[in-house]
Amino acid sequence: MGVRTTITLDEVNSLLSSCNISFERLEATSDGISDTTYVLYDRKDKKYLFKIYESANREILENEIELLNSLLALPTPKYLLASKNINTYKGKTIGLFSYLEGASLTREPSLNQISQIGHFLGNFHKQTENKKSINKNIFTNEALKQMFQSVQEFDCDGSIKEKFERCYELVKDTHLAEDGVIHGDLFLDNTKFVDEKLTAVFDFIESCNGSFLFDLSVVVNGWCFDNNYLFKKTHLEALLDAYNKSFGREVHVAELKEAMLFASLFYALQRFITKYIERRNVAVKGYEEYLIKFDVILGEI
């Protein structure tokens, strides 16, 4: 989240007049890269989340709303406008959500926190198994191949291409089944905690059909390494234990390893393309992180 499109308080109140709430102030957020997000305050200082979607259209937002409405028992935002009142600002779709307290982690997660993520993901997958999203699966072999070819055709140092090729050859035949609807981006910055308690999981706008193993692998890549890329086996064990208990299935490390490697390379390629090929003006971290994690997973798990 963050701010890419500016808006005034008067404009917000005009756009959201149908919800019969008078907003007294708005506060820009400073995190994230995808959509514009403000915190709104009413007369009683109650908080709300206001989003301007930079690329998602009404159909995609309605898809997110439908998904969130099915997750009411989980710590996810609640959409507060009637579908008929979905509006646009400067041609961009807007949304109003409940505000969930807490803060994204800026340090390594504890075992208790990783267990809560496993518990959430297990319950999420239990509810979305065999469900369909209008968002097509973007975490596929074909998508990986296209990104890999883009890097190979790009004018960059040959050693970079060699690193990507070595990894690609190891995962190019990976088959990830479509199990249901996945989050696909469950990194630390898409969650909030109050002390040790998980209070929010958000940014479902790009949730799509996909592999539950891939969804788990995103969490492994984002939550189970320390700042020096040392793999934390105890975190993986805690994640899988909580996930299996919540979902009622048995996922073992051996069957997850291939998906973990796939996810590492996917995000390494995605970051490289965003930063160096597309040259998008967004805050993207270095791709090297995920190539390092690829090697750690390959050699230690």
Short mmCIF file of C-alpha atoms in Angstrom, two decimals:
data_model
loop_
_atom_site.label_atom_id
_atom_site.label_comp_id
_atom_site.label_asym_id
_atom_site.label_seq_id
_atom_site.Cartn_x
_atom_site.Cartn_y
_atom_site.Cartn_z
CA MET A 1 0.00 0.00 0.00
CA GLY A 2 0.95 3.69 -0.31
CA VAL A 3 -0.08 6.83 -2.21
CA ARG A 4 0.26 7.26 -5.97
CA THR A 5 -2.94 9.24 -6.59
CA THR A 6 -3.68 12.22 -4.35
CA ILE A 7 -7.21 13.14 -3.28
CA THR A 8 -8.74 15.74 -0.95
CA LEU A 9 -11.01 15.16 2.04
CA ASP A 10 -13.87 16.97 0.29
CA GLU A 11 -13.51 14.70 -2.72
CA VAL A 12 -13.53 11.61 -0.48
CA ASN A 13 -16.73 12.71 1.26
CA SER A 14 -18.38 13.39 -2.08
CA LEU A 15 -17.39 10.00 -3.49
CA LEU A 16 -18.52 8.15 -0.34
CA SER A 17 -21.71 10.11 0.37
CA SER A 18 -23.82 6.96 -0.02
CA CYS A 19 -22.33 5.39 3.12
CA ASN A 20 -23.65 8.22 5.34
CA ILE A 21 -20.38 8.72 7.19
CA SER A 22 -18.84 12.15 7.58
CA PHE A 23 -15.07 11.82 7.38
CA GLU A 24 -13.17 14.46 9.31
CA ARG A 25 -9.63 13.81 8.13
CA LEU A 26 -7.54 11.55 5.93
CA GLU A 27 -4.03 10.30 6.43
CA ALA A 28 -1.77 9.12 3.63
CA THR A 29 0.03 5.82 4.09
CA SER A 30 3.65 5.35 3.12
CA ASP A 31 4.01 1.61 2.58
CA GLY A 32 3.84 -0.60 -0.48
CA ILE A 33 3.82 -0.12 -4.25
CA SER A 34 0.54 -1.31 -5.78
CA ASP A 35 -2.46 0.85 -4.90
CA THR A 36 -3.13 4.21 -3.28
CA THR A 37 -4.28 3.85 0.32
CA TYR A 38 -5.48 6.38 2.87
CA VAL A 39 -6.68 6.01 6.45
CA LEU A 40 -9.93 7.93 7.01
CA TYR A 41 -11.26 9.14 10.38
CA ASP A 42 -14.89 9.87 11.23
CA ARG A 43 -16.22 12.26 13.90
CA LYS A 44 -15.61 9.68 16.64
CA ASP A 45 -12.06 9.09 15.39
CA LYS A 46 -12.95 5.64 14.10
CA LYS A 47 -10.60 4.51 11.34
CA TYR A 48 -11.42 3.24 7.84
CA LEU A 49 -9.27 2.13 4.92
CA PHE A 50 -9.83 3.94 1.63
CA LYS A 51 -8.22 2.56 -1.53
CA ILE A 52 -7.79 3.89 -5.05
CA TYR A 53 -6.95 0.94 -7.29
CA GLU A 54 -4.26 1.94 -9.74
CA SER A 55 -5.00 -0.85 -12.22
CA ALA A 56 -7.81 -3.11 -10.97
CA ASN A 57 -11.21 -2.52 -12.55
CA ARG A 58 -14.70 -2.88 -11.08
CA GLU A 59 -14.97 -6.56 -12.00
CA ILE A 60 -11.73 -7.39 -10.20
CA LEU A 61 -12.80 -5.40 -7.13
CA GLU A 62 -16.14 -7.22 -7.06
CA ASN A 63 -14.21 -10.48 -7.19
CA GLU A 64 -12.16 -9.39 -4.17
CA ILE A 65 -15.33 -8.35 -2.32
CA GLU A 66 -16.92 -11.74 -2.95
CA LEU A 67 -13.81 -13.47 -1.63
CA LEU A 68 -13.62 -11.27 1.49
CA ASN A 69 -17.30 -11.86 2.21
CA SER A 70 -16.55 -15.59 2.37
CA LEU A 71 -13.77 -15.00 4.92
CA LEU A 72 -15.74 -13.18 7.62
CA ALA A 73 -14.46 -15.53 10.35
CA LEU A 74 -10.83 -14.73 9.49
CA PRO A 75 -8.85 -11.54 10.29
CA THR A 76 -9.43 -9.93 6.91
CA PRO A 77 -10.84 -6.49 5.95
CA LYS A 78 -14.58 -6.08 5.48
CA TYR A 79 -15.87 -4.17 2.45
CA LEU A 80 -18.21 -1.38 3.57
CA LEU A 81 -19.93 -0.20 0.39
CA ALA A 82 -22.80 -1.77 -1.50
CA SER A 83 -21.70 -3.11 -4.90
CA LYS A 84 -24.05 -0.68 -6.63
CA ASN A 85 -22.15 2.19 -4.96
CA ILE A 86 -18.72 1.26 -6.29
CA ASN A 87 -17.40 4.51 -7.71
CA THR A 88 -14.35 5.77 -9.58
CA TYR A 89 -11.93 8.65 -9.11
CA LYS A 90 -10.00 9.91 -12.13
CA GLY A 91 -11.03 6.73 -13.89
CA LYS A 92 -9.75 4.49 -11.09
CA THR A 93 -11.94 2.19 -9.01
CA ILE A 94 -12.23 3.02 -5.30
CA GLY A 95 -13.05 0.95 -2.22
CA LEU A 96 -13.80 1.48 1.47
CA PHE A 97 -12.83 -1.17 4.02
CA SER A 98 -12.84 -1.72 7.75
CA TYR A 99 -9.57 -0.76 9.40
CA LEU A 100 -7.71 -3.53 11.19
CA GLU A 101 -5.33 -2.48 13.96
CA GLY A 102 -1.74 -3.62 14.22
CA ALA A 103 1.52 -3.22 12.36
CA SER A 104 3.43 -5.20 9.77
CA LEU A 105 6.50 -6.93 11.13
CA THR A 106 9.83 -5.17 10.70
CA ARG A 107 11.77 -7.94 12.42
CA GLU A 108 11.99 -11.69 12.05
CA PRO A 109 8.72 -13.41 12.99
CA SER A 110 8.56 -15.52 16.12
CA LEU A 111 7.52 -19.17 16.12
CA ASN A 112 4.15 -18.14 17.52
CA GLN A 113 3.62 -15.64 14.71
CA ILE A 114 4.59 -18.11 11.98
CA SER A 115 2.22 -20.66 13.54
CA GLN A 116 -0.62 -18.15 13.32
CA ILE A 117 0.15 -17.60 9.63
CA GLY A 118 0.04 -21.35 9.10
CA HIS A 119 -3.27 -21.51 10.94
CA PHE A 120 -4.68 -18.67 8.82
CA LEU A 121 -3.51 -20.16 5.53
CA GLY A 122 -4.89 -23.59 6.41
CA ASN A 123 -8.32 -22.13 7.20
CA PHE A 124 -8.18 -19.92 4.10
CA HIS A 125 -7.42 -22.88 1.83
CA LYS A 126 -10.11 -24.98 3.49
CA GLN A 127 -12.65 -22.31 2.48
CA THR A 128 -11.33 -21.72 -1.03
CA GLU A 129 -10.57 -25.30 -2.07
CA ASN A 130 -12.07 -26.03 -5.51
CA LYS A 131 -13.41 -22.46 -5.71
CA LYS A 132 -12.84 -20.40 -8.85
CA SER A 133 -11.64 -16.82 -9.23
CA ILE A 134 -12.03 -14.59 -12.28
CA ASN A 135 -8.29 -13.93 -11.90
CA LYS A 136 -6.36 -16.48 -13.91
CA ASN A 137 -3.45 -18.34 -12.35
CA ILE A 138 -0.34 -16.27 -13.00
CA PHE A 139 2.01 -18.61 -11.11
CA THR A 140 2.38 -21.16 -13.88
CA ASN A 141 5.14 -22.89 -15.85
CA GLU A 142 4.23 -20.80 -18.87
CA ALA A 143 4.49 -17.53 -16.92
CA LEU A 144 7.85 -18.63 -15.51
CA LYS A 145 9.07 -19.54 -19.00
CA GLN A 146 8.02 -16.19 -20.42
CA MET A 147 9.81 -14.28 -17.66
CA PHE A 148 12.92 -16.42 -18.08
CA GLN A 149 12.98 -15.82 -21.84
CA SER A 150 12.56 -12.07 -21.28
CA VAL A 151 15.67 -12.02 -19.11
CA GLN A 152 17.64 -14.17 -21.56
CA GLU A 153 16.78 -11.75 -24.39
CA PHE A 154 17.61 -8.68 -22.30
CA ASP A 155 20.93 -6.90 -22.76
CA CYS A 156 22.57 -7.58 -19.40
CA ASP A 157 25.65 -9.25 -17.94
CA GLY A 158 26.04 -12.84 -19.11
CA SER A 159 26.67 -14.08 -15.58
CA ILE A 160 23.18 -12.93 -14.57
CA LYS A 161 21.63 -14.91 -17.41
CA GLU A 162 23.67 -17.96 -16.41
CA LYS A 163 22.42 -17.78 -12.81
CA PHE A 164 18.82 -17.64 -13.95
CA GLU A 165 19.35 -20.43 -16.48
CA ARG A 166 20.88 -22.74 -13.88
CA CYS A 167 17.86 -22.28 -11.63
CA TYR A 168 15.34 -22.48 -14.45
CA GLU A 169 16.66 -25.83 -15.69
CA LEU A 170 15.95 -27.29 -12.24
CA VAL A 171 12.31 -26.19 -12.03
CA LYS A 172 11.11 -25.82 -15.63
CA ASP A 173 9.17 -29.10 -15.48
CA THR A 174 7.51 -28.39 -12.14
CA HIS A 175 3.78 -29.00 -12.24
CA LEU A 176 1.67 -27.09 -9.72
CA ALA A 177 -1.97 -28.17 -9.61
CA GLU A 178 -4.78 -25.62 -9.32
CA ASP A 179 -6.32 -26.45 -5.95
CA GLY A 180 -8.52 -23.40 -5.48
CA VAL A 181 -8.16 -19.68 -4.79
CA ILE A 182 -4.80 -18.60 -3.35
CA HIS A 183 -3.53 -15.34 -1.88
CA GLY A 184 -0.27 -15.51 -3.84
CA ASP A 185 1.44 -12.63 -2.04
CA LEU A 186 1.40 -13.50 1.66
CA PHE A 187 4.59 -11.73 2.68
CA LEU A 188 5.16 -9.90 5.96
CA ASP A 189 3.96 -6.55 4.60
CA ASN A 190 0.50 -7.97 3.86
CA THR A 191 -0.15 -8.86 7.49
CA LYS A 192 -0.50 -7.02 10.81
CA PHE A 193 0.16 -8.07 14.38
CA VAL A 194 -0.58 -6.57 17.77
CA ASP A 195 2.27 -7.91 19.87
CA GLU A 196 2.16 -11.64 19.11
CA LYS A 197 -1.41 -11.77 17.81
CA LEU A 198 -2.23 -11.85 14.08
CA THR A 199 -4.86 -9.15 13.54
CA ALA A 200 -4.95 -8.68 9.77
CA VAL A 201 -4.22 -10.30 6.43
CA PHE A 202 -4.95 -8.09 3.43
CA ASP A 203 -4.32 -7.29 -0.26
CA PHE A 204 -6.45 -10.00 -1.85
CA ILE A 205 -6.99 -7.96 -5.02
CA GLU A 206 -4.68 -10.24 -7.05
CA SER A 207 -5.78 -13.52 -5.45
CA CYS A 208 -6.20 -16.05 -8.21
CA ASN A 209 -6.67 -19.69 -9.05
CA GLY A 210 -3.54 -21.56 -8.09
CA SER A 211 -1.59 -24.13 -6.14
CA PHE A 212 -1.87 -24.35 -2.37
CA LEU A 213 1.73 -25.58 -2.32
CA PHE A 214 2.79 -22.39 -4.10
CA ASP A 215 0.89 -20.28 -1.56
CA LEU A 216 2.71 -22.10 1.25
CA SER A 217 6.02 -21.65 -0.57
CA VAL A 218 5.55 -17.88 -0.69
CA VAL A 219 5.26 -17.92 3.10
CA VAL A 220 8.37 -20.08 3.42
CA ASN A 221 10.36 -17.67 1.26
CA GLY A 222 9.11 -14.63 3.14
CA TRP A 223 8.90 -15.90 6.71
CA CYS A 224 11.39 -18.73 7.24
CA PHE A 225 14.73 -17.00 6.59
CA ASP A 226 16.61 -14.62 8.85
CA ASN A 227 18.13 -11.35 7.65
CA ASN A 228 21.31 -13.16 6.60
CA TYR A 229 19.34 -15.74 4.58
CA LEU A 230 19.90 -18.47 7.14
CA PHE A 231 17.05 -20.94 6.78
CA LYS A 232 15.05 -21.46 9.97
CA LYS A 233 13.93 -25.08 9.97
CA THR A 234 11.93 -24.64 13.17
CA HIS A 235 9.82 -21.96 11.46
CA LEU A 236 9.03 -24.28 8.55
CA GLU A 237 8.07 -27.04 10.97
CA ALA A 238 5.82 -24.67 12.94
CA LEU A 239 4.23 -23.38 9.72
CA LEU A 240 3.42 -26.86 8.39
CA ASP A 241 2.23 -28.16 11.75
CA ALA A 242 -0.30 -25.31 12.11
CA TYR A 243 -1.30 -25.47 8.45
CA ASN A 244 -1.91 -29.22 8.49
CA LYS A 245 -3.96 -29.05 11.67
CA SER A 246 -6.11 -26.20 10.35
CA PHE A 247 -6.65 -27.61 6.89
CA GLY A 248 -6.90 -31.23 7.93
CA ARG A 249 -4.35 -32.49 5.43
CA GLU A 250 -0.72 -33.59 5.55
CA VAL A 251 1.78 -31.48 3.60
CA HIS A 252 5.35 -32.69 4.04
CA VAL A 253 8.61 -30.85 3.38
CA ALA A 254 9.61 -33.24 0.60
CA GLU A 255 6.54 -32.46 -1.54
CA LEU A 256 6.85 -28.75 -0.81
CA LYS A 257 10.49 -28.37 -1.85
CA GLU A 258 9.84 -28.23 -5.59
CA ALA A 259 7.21 -25.52 -5.10
CA MET A 260 9.56 -23.56 -2.82
CA LEU A 261 12.23 -23.54 -5.54
CA PHE A 262 9.66 -22.51 -8.12
CA ALA A 263 8.48 -19.62 -5.93
CA SER A 264 12.04 -18.42 -5.28
CA LEU A 265 12.83 -18.26 -8.98
CA PHE A 266 9.45 -16.74 -9.83
CA TYR A 267 9.97 -13.77 -7.52
CA ALA A 268 13.62 -13.36 -8.52
CA LEU A 269 12.60 -13.10 -12.20
CA GLN A 270 9.66 -10.84 -11.40
CA ARG A 271 11.82 -8.43 -9.44
CA PHE A 272 14.52 -8.34 -12.12
CA ILE A 273 12.00 -7.65 -14.88
CA THR A 274 10.18 -4.95 -12.91
CA LYS A 275 13.37 -3.11 -12.01
CA TYR A 276 15.61 -3.53 -15.05
CA ILE A 277 13.46 -4.41 -18.07
CA GLU A 278 10.20 -2.56 -17.37
CA ARG A 279 12.04 0.10 -15.34
CA ARG A 280 8.89 0.76 -13.36
CA ASN A 281 9.19 3.60 -10.85
CA VAL A 282 8.28 1.49 -7.84
CA ALA A 283 10.12 0.43 -4.71
CA VAL A 284 11.31 -3.03 -5.69
CA LYS A 285 13.94 -4.86 -3.65
CA GLY A 286 16.84 -6.67 -5.28
CA TYR A 287 16.21 -9.90 -7.17
CA GLU A 288 19.39 -11.44 -5.73
CA GLU A 289 17.62 -12.24 -2.44
CA TYR A 290 15.52 -14.94 -4.04
CA LEU A 291 18.39 -16.48 -5.98
CA ILE A 292 20.22 -16.86 -2.67
CA LYS A 293 17.13 -18.43 -1.11
CA PHE A 294 16.84 -20.76 -4.12
CA ASP A 295 20.33 -22.10 -3.43
CA VAL A 296 19.67 -22.45 0.30
CA ILE A 297 16.45 -24.39 -0.31
CA LEU A 298 18.17 -26.56 -2.91
CA GLY A 299 21.09 -27.42 -0.66
CA GLU A 300 19.63 -27.52 2.84
CA ILE A 301 16.06 -28.79 2.60
#
